[in-house]
Short mmCIF file of C-alpha atoms and ligand atoms in Angstrom, two decimals:
data_model
loop_
_atom_site.label_atom_id
_atom_site.label_comp_id
_atom_site.label_asym_id
_atom_site.label_seq_id
_atom_site.Cartn_x
_atom_site.Cartn_y
_atom_site.Cartn_z
CA MET A 1 -128.15 -98.42 -105.37
CA ILE A 2 -126.36 -101.65 -106.34
CA ARG A 3 -124.80 -103.44 -103.40
CA GLN A 4 -123.22 -106.79 -102.74
CA GLU A 5 -124.46 -109.09 -100.00
CA ARG A 6 -124.16 -112.69 -98.89
CA MET A 7 -127.76 -113.78 -98.74
CA THR A 8 -129.03 -116.94 -97.03
CA VAL A 9 -130.99 -119.64 -98.85
CA VAL A 10 -134.37 -120.22 -97.20
CA GLN A 11 -135.94 -122.43 -99.86
CA GLN A 12 -135.01 -124.14 -103.11
CA SER A 13 -137.17 -126.52 -105.13
CA LYS A 14 -137.57 -127.85 -108.64
CA ILE A 15 -140.89 -126.59 -109.99
CA ALA A 16 -140.77 -127.88 -113.59
CA HIS A 17 -138.38 -129.68 -115.93
CA ASN A 18 -134.96 -128.03 -115.28
CA ILE A 19 -136.69 -125.03 -113.67
CA PHE A 20 -135.80 -124.10 -110.09
CA GLU A 21 -137.33 -121.71 -107.57
CA LEU A 22 -134.82 -120.27 -105.11
CA THR A 23 -135.69 -117.97 -102.19
CA VAL A 24 -133.00 -116.09 -100.28
CA GLN A 25 -133.02 -113.63 -97.39
CA GLY A 26 -131.10 -110.41 -96.85
CA GLU A 27 -131.20 -106.62 -96.67
CA LEU A 28 -130.96 -106.04 -100.45
CA VAL A 29 -134.62 -107.03 -100.71
CA GLN A 30 -135.63 -103.62 -99.34
CA GLU A 31 -134.40 -101.93 -102.52
CA MET A 32 -135.91 -104.26 -105.14
CA THR A 33 -138.60 -103.33 -107.66
CA PRO A 34 -140.34 -105.57 -110.26
CA GLY A 35 -138.43 -106.07 -113.49
CA GLN A 36 -134.99 -105.55 -111.96
CA PHE A 37 -132.50 -108.41 -111.74
CA VAL A 38 -129.62 -109.57 -109.58
CA HIS A 39 -126.19 -110.86 -110.42
CA VAL A 40 -125.58 -114.13 -108.64
CA ARG A 41 -122.15 -115.56 -107.96
CA VAL A 42 -123.03 -119.20 -108.45
CA ALA A 43 -119.85 -120.80 -107.09
CA ASP A 44 -117.19 -119.75 -104.62
CA MET A 45 -114.58 -122.33 -105.53
CA PHE A 46 -114.31 -122.10 -109.31
CA GLU A 47 -113.94 -119.13 -111.64
CA PRO A 48 -114.12 -116.00 -109.47
CA LEU A 49 -116.36 -114.26 -111.99
CA LEU A 50 -118.83 -117.04 -112.45
CA ARG A 51 -121.90 -114.88 -112.01
CA ARG A 52 -125.28 -115.13 -113.68
CA PRO A 53 -127.93 -112.44 -114.15
CA ILE A 54 -131.27 -113.73 -112.82
CA SER A 55 -134.57 -111.88 -112.68
CA ILE A 56 -136.55 -111.18 -109.53
CA ALA A 57 -139.81 -113.15 -109.42
CA ASN A 58 -141.21 -112.37 -105.98
CA ILE A 59 -140.31 -109.76 -103.34
CA ASN A 60 -141.33 -109.93 -99.68
CA LYS A 61 -140.12 -106.83 -97.86
CA GLU A 62 -141.66 -107.95 -94.54
CA THR A 63 -139.55 -111.10 -94.33
CA ASN A 64 -136.58 -109.67 -96.29
CA GLU A 65 -136.90 -112.53 -98.81
CA PHE A 66 -136.97 -112.63 -102.58
CA THR A 67 -137.44 -115.45 -105.04
CA MET A 68 -135.69 -116.21 -108.32
CA ILE A 69 -136.91 -118.71 -110.92
CA TYR A 70 -134.18 -119.92 -113.24
CA ARG A 71 -133.45 -122.65 -115.76
CA ALA A 72 -130.52 -124.96 -114.92
CA GLU A 73 -128.91 -125.21 -118.31
CA GLY A 74 -125.17 -124.76 -117.86
CA ARG A 75 -122.44 -125.36 -115.34
CA GLY A 76 -123.14 -122.18 -113.36
CA THR A 77 -126.87 -122.62 -112.91
CA GLU A 78 -126.43 -126.35 -112.26
CA ILE A 79 -124.13 -125.50 -109.34
CA LEU A 80 -126.70 -122.97 -108.12
CA SER A 81 -129.41 -125.64 -108.18
CA LEU A 82 -127.43 -127.64 -105.58
CA LYS A 83 -127.55 -124.86 -102.94
CA GLN A 84 -129.43 -125.88 -99.82
CA VAL A 85 -131.29 -124.15 -97.00
CA GLY A 86 -128.77 -122.33 -94.80
CA ASP A 87 -126.13 -121.94 -97.55
CA THR A 88 -125.17 -118.39 -98.43
CA ILE A 89 -124.91 -116.88 -101.92
CA ASP A 90 -123.04 -113.75 -102.99
CA ILE A 91 -125.56 -111.52 -104.72
CA LEU A 92 -125.07 -108.15 -106.40
CA GLY A 93 -128.11 -106.00 -106.96
CA PRO A 94 -130.73 -104.91 -107.53
CA ILE A 95 -129.66 -104.01 -111.06
CA GLY A 96 -131.36 -102.18 -113.93
CA ASN A 97 -134.54 -100.23 -114.52
CA GLY A 98 -137.68 -102.23 -113.86
CA PHE A 99 -141.33 -102.00 -114.94
CA PRO A 100 -143.16 -98.76 -114.07
CA VAL A 101 -146.05 -99.96 -111.89
CA ASP A 102 -147.73 -96.53 -112.00
CA ALA A 103 -148.04 -96.43 -115.82
CA VAL A 104 -151.58 -97.86 -115.69
CA PRO A 105 -154.34 -95.31 -114.86
CA GLU A 106 -156.24 -95.88 -111.62
CA GLY A 107 -158.94 -98.53 -112.03
CA GLY A 108 -157.38 -99.64 -115.32
CA THR A 109 -156.33 -102.97 -116.79
CA ALA A 110 -152.85 -104.24 -117.66
CA LEU A 111 -151.97 -107.00 -120.10
CA LEU A 112 -148.91 -109.03 -119.04
CA VAL A 113 -147.32 -111.23 -121.68
CA GLY A 114 -144.41 -113.54 -120.86
CA GLY A 115 -142.42 -116.15 -122.71
CA GLY A 116 -140.48 -118.98 -121.02
CA ILE A 117 -137.93 -117.75 -118.51
CA GLY A 118 -139.27 -114.22 -119.19
CA VAL A 119 -142.39 -115.10 -117.17
CA PRO A 120 -140.93 -114.82 -113.61
CA PRO A 121 -140.52 -111.00 -113.39
CA LEU A 122 -144.17 -110.61 -114.44
CA TYR A 123 -145.28 -112.30 -111.23
CA GLU A 124 -144.00 -109.58 -108.88
CA LEU A 125 -145.29 -107.00 -111.35
CA ALA A 126 -148.77 -108.58 -111.30
CA LYS A 127 -148.74 -108.57 -107.49
CA GLN A 128 -147.84 -104.89 -107.29
CA LEU A 129 -150.40 -103.90 -109.95
CA ASN A 130 -153.10 -105.83 -108.10
CA ALA A 131 -152.10 -104.07 -104.87
CA ARG A 132 -152.88 -100.78 -106.69
CA GLY A 133 -156.32 -102.08 -107.67
CA ILE A 134 -155.28 -102.64 -111.31
CA ARG A 135 -156.85 -105.63 -113.08
CA THR A 136 -154.26 -107.88 -114.72
CA ILE A 137 -154.65 -110.30 -117.64
CA HIS A 138 -151.80 -112.80 -118.01
CA VAL A 139 -150.82 -114.50 -121.26
CA LEU A 140 -147.95 -116.93 -120.68
CA GLY A 141 -146.12 -118.83 -123.40
CA PHE A 142 -143.93 -121.90 -122.96
CA GLN A 143 -142.38 -124.58 -125.16
CA SER A 144 -144.29 -127.41 -123.55
CA GLU A 145 -146.38 -128.29 -120.50
CA ASN A 146 -143.40 -129.78 -118.64
CA VAL A 147 -141.69 -126.38 -118.37
CA CYS A 148 -144.79 -124.37 -117.29
CA PHE A 149 -144.86 -122.98 -113.75
CA TYR A 150 -146.75 -120.68 -111.36
CA GLU A 151 -150.21 -121.40 -112.80
CA GLU A 152 -151.87 -121.20 -109.40
CA GLN A 153 -149.97 -118.06 -108.38
CA PHE A 154 -150.91 -116.13 -111.55
CA SER A 155 -154.51 -117.42 -111.50
CA HIS A 156 -155.01 -115.93 -108.03
CA LEU A 157 -154.16 -112.49 -109.41
CA GLY A 158 -156.15 -112.39 -112.64
CA ASP A 159 -157.28 -114.13 -115.83
CA THR A 160 -154.45 -116.41 -116.90
CA HIS A 161 -154.07 -117.98 -120.33
CA TYR A 162 -151.45 -120.47 -121.49
CA VAL A 163 -149.90 -121.02 -124.88
CA THR A 164 -147.47 -123.83 -125.68
CA ALA A 165 -145.47 -124.34 -128.86
CA ASP A 166 -146.41 -128.04 -128.96
CA GLY A 167 -150.03 -127.64 -127.79
CA THR A 168 -149.56 -129.74 -124.62
CA LYS A 169 -151.13 -126.97 -122.50
CA GLY A 170 -153.55 -124.21 -123.45
CA THR A 171 -153.57 -122.87 -127.00
CA LYS A 172 -151.05 -124.28 -129.47
CA GLY A 173 -148.72 -121.80 -131.16
CA PHE A 174 -147.52 -118.33 -130.18
CA VAL A 175 -148.83 -115.80 -127.68
CA THR A 176 -149.82 -113.57 -130.59
CA ASN A 177 -152.18 -116.28 -131.92
CA LEU A 178 -153.99 -116.33 -128.60
CA LEU A 179 -154.08 -112.53 -128.36
CA ASP A 180 -155.71 -112.41 -131.82
CA GLU A 181 -158.42 -114.69 -130.47
CA LEU A 182 -158.84 -112.99 -127.10
CA GLN A 183 -158.86 -109.38 -128.34
CA PRO A 184 -158.30 -108.23 -124.73
CA GLU A 185 -159.36 -104.78 -123.55
CA PHE A 186 -156.53 -103.13 -121.61
CA ASP A 187 -154.73 -99.81 -121.02
CA VAL A 188 -151.02 -100.74 -120.91
CA PHE A 189 -149.09 -103.90 -121.80
CA TYR A 190 -145.93 -105.24 -120.16
CA SER A 191 -143.85 -108.04 -121.60
CA CYS A 192 -140.72 -110.08 -121.03
CA GLY A 193 -139.50 -112.88 -123.28
CA PRO A 194 -137.75 -113.73 -126.53
CA LEU A 195 -137.12 -110.97 -129.08
CA PRO A 196 -139.52 -112.28 -131.78
CA MET A 197 -142.30 -112.22 -129.19
CA LEU A 198 -141.54 -108.63 -128.14
CA LYS A 199 -141.42 -107.58 -131.78
CA ALA A 200 -144.74 -109.24 -132.60
CA LEU A 201 -146.40 -107.59 -129.60
CA GLU A 202 -145.19 -104.14 -130.54
CA ALA A 203 -146.65 -104.65 -134.01
CA GLN A 204 -149.90 -106.10 -132.65
CA PHE A 205 -150.69 -103.15 -130.37
CA PRO A 206 -149.40 -100.03 -132.16
CA ASP A 207 -151.81 -97.71 -130.33
CA LYS A 208 -151.24 -98.91 -126.77
CA PRO A 209 -148.47 -97.86 -124.39
CA GLY A 210 -146.19 -100.78 -123.56
CA TYR A 211 -143.02 -101.73 -121.70
CA LEU A 212 -140.70 -104.48 -122.89
CA SER A 213 -138.01 -106.31 -120.92
CA PHE A 214 -135.11 -107.51 -123.06
CA GLU A 215 -133.41 -109.65 -120.46
CA GLU A 216 -132.88 -112.50 -122.93
CA ARG A 217 -130.07 -110.41 -124.41
CA MET A 218 -127.98 -110.28 -121.25
CA ALA A 219 -124.68 -112.07 -120.78
CA CYS A 220 -122.32 -110.52 -118.20
CA GLY A 221 -125.04 -108.31 -116.72
CA ILE A 222 -122.62 -105.63 -115.52
CA GLY A 223 -121.85 -103.50 -118.57
CA ALA A 224 -118.56 -105.24 -119.40
CA CYS A 225 -119.12 -107.51 -122.42
CA PHE A 226 -121.28 -105.48 -124.85
CA ALA A 227 -123.27 -108.64 -125.69
CA CYS A 228 -126.46 -106.82 -124.80
CA VAL A 229 -126.07 -103.77 -127.05
CA CYS A 230 -129.20 -103.01 -129.11
CA ASN A 231 -129.69 -100.37 -131.80
CA THR A 232 -132.34 -97.79 -131.08
CA THR A 233 -135.11 -96.41 -133.30
CA GLU A 234 -134.89 -92.97 -134.89
CA ASN A 235 -137.17 -91.63 -132.09
CA VAL A 236 -134.28 -91.85 -129.64
CA GLU A 237 -131.20 -89.62 -129.40
CA LYS A 238 -128.71 -92.34 -128.45
CA ASP A 239 -127.61 -94.69 -131.25
CA TYR A 240 -127.61 -97.74 -129.03
CA VAL A 241 -128.52 -98.88 -125.53
CA LYS A 242 -127.13 -101.56 -123.26
CA VAL A 243 -129.87 -103.84 -121.99
CA CYS A 244 -128.11 -104.55 -118.69
CA SER A 245 -127.38 -100.99 -117.63
CA ASP A 246 -129.97 -98.89 -119.55
CA GLY A 247 -132.74 -101.53 -119.26
CA PRO A 248 -133.65 -104.34 -119.08
CA VAL A 249 -137.07 -102.65 -119.38
CA PHE A 250 -137.65 -100.01 -122.08
CA PRO A 251 -140.82 -98.29 -123.22
CA LYS A 252 -141.89 -99.70 -126.56
CA GLY A 253 -140.39 -97.85 -129.53
CA VAL A 254 -136.94 -97.31 -127.98
CA VAL A 255 -135.13 -100.47 -129.13
CA ALA A 256 -135.11 -101.17 -132.88
CA LEU A 257 -136.75 -104.57 -133.35
FE1 FES B 301 -122.54 -107.60 -120.79
FE2 FES B 301 -124.61 -105.88 -120.92
S1 FES B 301 -124.65 -108.00 -120.64
S2 FES B 301 -122.53 -105.45 -121.25
#
Protein backbone atom coordinates (compact mmCIF):
# COMPACT_ATOMS: atom_id res chain seq x y z
CA MET A 1 0.00 0.00 0.00
CA ILE A 2 1.32 3.47 -0.87
CA ARG A 3 1.59 5.76 2.12
CA GLN A 4 3.09 9.13 2.89
CA GLU A 5 5.57 9.62 5.71
CA ARG A 6 8.08 12.16 6.93
CA MET A 7 11.25 10.13 7.13
CA THR A 8 14.43 11.18 8.94
CA VAL A 9 17.80 11.48 7.22
CA VAL A 10 20.39 9.25 8.90
CA GLN A 11 23.15 9.55 6.31
CA GLN A 12 23.94 11.43 3.12
CA SER A 13 27.20 11.37 1.18
CA LYS A 14 28.57 12.01 -2.29
CA ILE A 15 29.80 8.68 -3.67
CA ALA A 16 30.80 9.68 -7.22
CA HIS A 17 30.68 12.72 -9.50
CA ASN A 18 27.19 14.24 -8.92
CA ILE A 19 25.99 10.95 -7.41
CA PHE A 20 24.61 10.94 -3.86
CA GLU A 21 23.73 8.18 -1.41
CA LEU A 22 20.93 9.10 0.99
CA THR A 23 19.67 6.89 3.83
CA VAL A 24 16.44 7.67 5.68
CA GLN A 25 14.51 6.00 8.48
CA GLY A 26 10.80 5.37 8.91
CA GLU A 27 7.98 2.82 8.96
CA LEU A 28 7.49 2.71 5.17
CA VAL A 29 10.62 0.58 4.95
CA GLN A 30 8.65 -2.44 6.21
CA GLU A 31 6.65 -2.53 2.97
CA MET A 32 9.47 -2.12 0.43
CA THR A 33 10.58 -4.71 -2.11
CA PRO A 34 13.48 -4.54 -4.63
CA GLY A 35 12.71 -2.69 -7.85
CA GLN A 36 10.03 -0.44 -6.34
CA PHE A 37 10.58 3.30 -6.03
CA VAL A 38 9.54 6.21 -3.84
CA HIS A 39 8.31 9.66 -4.65
CA VAL A 40 10.35 12.21 -2.76
CA ARG A 41 9.20 15.74 -2.04
CA VAL A 42 12.55 17.44 -2.40
CA ALA A 43 11.67 20.87 -1.00
CA ASP A 44 9.08 22.16 1.43
CA MET A 45 9.36 25.84 0.60
CA PHE A 46 9.11 25.97 -3.18
CA GLU A 47 6.67 24.37 -5.62
CA PRO A 48 4.35 22.16 -3.55
CA LEU A 49 4.55 19.38 -6.12
CA LEU A 50 8.29 19.31 -6.49
CA ARG A 51 8.62 15.56 -6.11
CA ARG A 52 11.05 13.19 -7.77
CA PRO A 53 10.75 9.44 -8.32
CA ILE A 54 13.86 7.72 -6.94
CA SER A 55 14.59 4.00 -6.86
CA ILE A 56 15.26 1.98 -3.72
CA ALA A 57 18.88 0.77 -3.54
CA ASN A 58 19.10 -0.87 -0.12
CA ILE A 59 16.47 -1.93 2.42
CA ASN A 60 17.16 -2.67 6.09
CA LYS A 61 13.97 -3.80 7.80
CA GLU A 62 15.73 -4.31 11.16
CA THR A 63 16.75 -0.66 11.48
CA ASN A 64 13.79 0.71 9.46
CA GLU A 65 16.23 2.37 7.03
CA PHE A 66 16.45 2.46 3.27
CA THR A 67 18.97 3.98 0.90
CA MET A 68 18.50 5.87 -2.35
CA ILE A 69 21.25 6.62 -4.86
CA TYR A 70 20.47 9.52 -7.15
CA ARG A 71 22.13 11.90 -9.57
CA ALA A 72 21.96 15.61 -8.67
CA GLU A 73 21.20 17.06 -12.05
CA GLY A 74 18.41 19.61 -11.62
CA ARG A 75 17.03 22.02 -9.09
CA GLY A 76 15.02 19.39 -7.21
CA THR A 77 17.76 16.83 -6.74
CA GLU A 78 20.29 19.57 -5.97
CA ILE A 79 18.08 20.72 -3.08
CA LEU A 80 17.79 17.09 -1.95
CA SER A 81 21.58 16.76 -1.91
CA LEU A 82 21.74 19.51 0.75
CA LYS A 83 19.65 17.56 3.30
CA GLN A 84 21.56 16.73 6.45
CA VAL A 85 21.38 14.14 9.21
CA GLY A 86 18.30 14.83 11.35
CA ASP A 87 16.36 16.65 8.59
CA THR A 88 13.06 15.09 7.59
CA ILE A 89 11.84 14.38 4.05
CA ASP A 90 8.27 13.78 2.87
CA ILE A 91 8.26 10.45 1.07
CA LEU A 92 5.42 8.68 -0.72
CA GLY A 93 5.78 4.98 -1.35
CA PRO A 94 6.66 2.29 -1.94
CA ILE A 95 5.38 2.59 -5.51
CA GLY A 96 5.17 0.17 -8.43
CA ASN A 97 5.77 -3.50 -9.08
CA GLY A 98 9.32 -4.61 -8.35
CA PHE A 99 11.53 -7.51 -9.42
CA PRO A 100 10.24 -11.03 -8.66
CA VAL A 101 12.97 -12.49 -6.44
CA ASP A 102 11.45 -15.99 -6.66
CA ALA A 103 11.69 -16.21 -10.47
CA VAL A 104 15.06 -17.98 -10.29
CA PRO A 105 14.90 -21.75 -9.54
CA GLU A 106 16.47 -22.89 -6.28
CA GLY A 107 20.26 -23.21 -6.59
CA GLY A 108 20.17 -21.24 -9.85
CA THR A 109 22.06 -18.25 -11.22
CA ALA A 110 20.78 -14.77 -12.05
CA LEU A 111 22.38 -12.25 -14.39
CA LEU A 112 21.90 -8.63 -13.28
CA VAL A 113 22.61 -5.94 -15.85
CA GLY A 114 22.46 -2.25 -14.96
CA GLY A 115 23.20 1.00 -16.72
CA GLY A 116 24.04 4.28 -14.94
CA ILE A 117 21.39 5.37 -12.48
CA GLY A 118 19.59 2.08 -13.27
CA VAL A 119 22.24 0.23 -11.22
CA PRO A 120 20.98 1.09 -7.68
CA PRO A 121 17.81 -1.09 -7.58
CA LEU A 122 19.91 -4.09 -8.63
CA TYR A 123 21.83 -3.90 -5.37
CA GLU A 124 18.87 -4.75 -3.11
CA LEU A 125 17.81 -7.35 -5.67
CA ALA A 126 21.27 -8.97 -5.56
CA LYS A 127 21.14 -9.03 -1.75
CA GLN A 128 17.75 -10.74 -1.67
CA LEU A 129 18.73 -13.27 -4.36
CA ASN A 130 21.91 -14.11 -2.44
CA ALA A 131 19.83 -14.56 0.72
CA ARG A 132 17.89 -17.25 -1.19
CA GLY A 133 21.14 -19.00 -2.13
CA ILE A 134 20.99 -17.78 -5.74
CA ARG A 135 24.32 -16.99 -7.41
CA THR A 136 24.39 -13.53 -8.99
CA ILE A 137 26.56 -12.20 -11.82
CA HIS A 138 26.62 -8.39 -12.12
CA VAL A 139 27.36 -6.48 -15.31
CA LEU A 140 27.33 -2.74 -14.66
CA GLY A 141 27.66 -0.06 -17.32
CA PHE A 142 28.56 3.60 -16.78
CA GLN A 143 29.64 6.55 -18.89
CA SER A 144 32.99 6.91 -17.19
CA GLU A 145 34.94 5.83 -14.10
CA ASN A 146 34.09 9.02 -12.20
CA VAL A 147 30.39 8.10 -12.05
CA CYS A 148 30.84 4.42 -11.02
CA PHE A 149 29.74 3.40 -7.54
CA TYR A 150 29.15 0.42 -5.22
CA GLU A 151 31.99 -1.72 -6.63
CA GLU A 152 32.82 -3.17 -3.24
CA GLN A 153 29.18 -3.79 -2.32
CA PHE A 154 28.40 -5.69 -5.55
CA SER A 155 31.72 -7.59 -5.45
CA HIS A 156 30.82 -9.01 -2.03
CA LEU A 157 27.69 -10.57 -3.52
CA GLY A 158 28.99 -12.08 -6.75
CA ASP A 159 31.14 -11.75 -9.88
CA THR A 160 31.06 -8.09 -10.88
CA HIS A 161 32.09 -6.72 -14.26
CA TYR A 162 32.32 -3.09 -15.35
CA VAL A 163 31.82 -1.48 -18.71
CA THR A 164 32.40 2.21 -19.43
CA ALA A 165 31.56 4.12 -22.59
CA ASP A 166 34.99 5.81 -22.57
CA GLY A 167 37.01 2.77 -21.41
CA THR A 168 38.21 4.43 -18.17
CA LYS A 169 37.07 1.40 -16.14
CA GLY A 170 36.57 -2.22 -17.17
CA THR A 171 35.67 -3.03 -20.76
CA LYS A 172 35.16 -0.15 -23.20
CA GLY A 173 31.80 0.04 -24.97
CA PHE A 174 28.37 -1.31 -24.10
CA VAL A 175 27.23 -4.01 -21.68
CA THR A 176 26.25 -6.15 -24.66
CA ASN A 177 29.88 -6.16 -25.90
CA LEU A 178 31.00 -7.57 -22.58
CA LEU A 179 28.17 -10.11 -22.47
CA ASP A 180 29.23 -11.35 -25.92
CA GLU A 181 32.69 -11.96 -24.50
CA LEU A 182 31.58 -13.45 -21.18
CA GLN A 183 28.88 -15.79 -22.54
CA PRO A 184 27.55 -16.18 -18.97
CA GLU A 185 25.58 -19.24 -17.90
CA PHE A 186 22.44 -18.20 -16.03
CA ASP A 187 18.73 -19.00 -15.55
CA VAL A 188 17.03 -15.58 -15.42
CA PHE A 189 18.19 -12.04 -16.20
CA TYR A 190 17.12 -8.80 -14.53
CA SER A 191 17.94 -5.38 -15.88
CA CYS A 192 17.44 -1.68 -15.25
CA GLY A 193 18.83 1.10 -17.41
CA PRO A 194 18.43 3.06 -20.63
CA LEU A 195 15.99 1.80 -23.27
CA PRO A 196 18.62 0.88 -25.92
CA MET A 197 20.31 -1.33 -23.33
CA LEU A 198 17.05 -3.10 -22.39
CA LYS A 199 16.28 -3.62 -26.07
CA ALA A 200 19.72 -5.05 -26.83
CA LEU A 201 19.46 -7.44 -23.88
CA GLU A 202 16.08 -8.74 -24.94
CA ALA A 203 17.51 -9.46 -28.38
CA GLN A 204 20.69 -11.02 -26.97
CA PHE A 205 18.89 -13.58 -24.79
CA PRO A 206 15.73 -14.58 -26.69
CA ASP A 207 15.49 -17.96 -24.93
CA LYS A 208 15.93 -16.81 -21.33
CA PRO A 209 13.27 -15.44 -18.99
CA GLY A 210 13.99 -11.82 -18.07
CA TYR A 211 12.61 -8.83 -16.19
CA LEU A 212 13.22 -5.26 -17.29
CA SER A 213 12.81 -2.07 -15.27
CA PHE A 214 11.89 0.96 -17.37
CA GLU A 215 12.35 3.59 -14.71
CA GLU A 216 14.23 5.89 -17.08
CA ARG A 217 10.86 6.70 -18.64
CA MET A 218 9.33 8.14 -15.49
CA ALA A 219 8.53 11.80 -14.96
CA CYS A 220 5.75 12.54 -12.44
CA GLY A 221 5.80 9.01 -11.03
CA ILE A 222 2.15 9.09 -9.92
CA GLY A 223 0.12 8.35 -13.05
CA ALA A 224 -0.67 12.00 -13.82
CA CYS A 225 1.49 13.10 -16.76
CA PHE A 226 1.42 10.19 -19.25
CA ALA A 227 5.13 10.75 -19.99
CA CYS A 228 5.81 7.12 -19.15
CA VAL A 229 3.29 5.48 -21.50
CA CYS A 230 4.80 2.65 -23.58
CA ASN A 231 3.19 0.62 -26.35
CA THR A 232 2.92 -3.08 -25.71
CA THR A 233 3.73 -6.04 -27.97
CA GLU A 234 1.02 -8.07 -29.67
CA ASN A 235 1.40 -10.74 -26.91
CA VAL A 236 -0.37 -8.44 -24.47
CA GLU A 237 -4.07 -7.56 -24.30
CA LYS A 238 -3.65 -3.92 -23.27
CA ASP A 239 -2.50 -1.50 -26.00
CA TYR A 240 -0.24 0.44 -23.68
CA VAL A 241 1.12 0.42 -20.14
CA LYS A 242 2.20 3.17 -17.79
CA VAL A 243 5.67 2.54 -16.43
CA CYS A 244 4.99 4.28 -13.11
CA SER A 245 1.78 2.49 -12.17
CA ASP A 246 1.91 -0.80 -14.15
CA GLY A 247 5.71 -1.20 -13.78
CA PRO A 248 8.44 -0.07 -13.50
CA VAL A 249 9.38 -3.76 -13.84
CA PHE A 250 7.82 -5.86 -16.63
CA PRO A 251 8.60 -9.37 -17.82
CA LYS A 252 10.45 -9.20 -21.12
CA GLY A 253 8.16 -9.20 -24.15
CA VAL A 254 5.46 -6.96 -22.62
CA VAL A 255 6.72 -3.51 -23.67
CA ALA A 256 7.34 -2.96 -27.39
CA LEU A 257 11.00 -1.99 -27.75
FE1 LIG B 1 3.74 10.53 -15.13
FE2 LIG B 1 3.78 7.84 -15.31
S1 LIG B 1 5.41 9.19 -14.96
S2 LIG B 1 2.11 9.15 -15.65
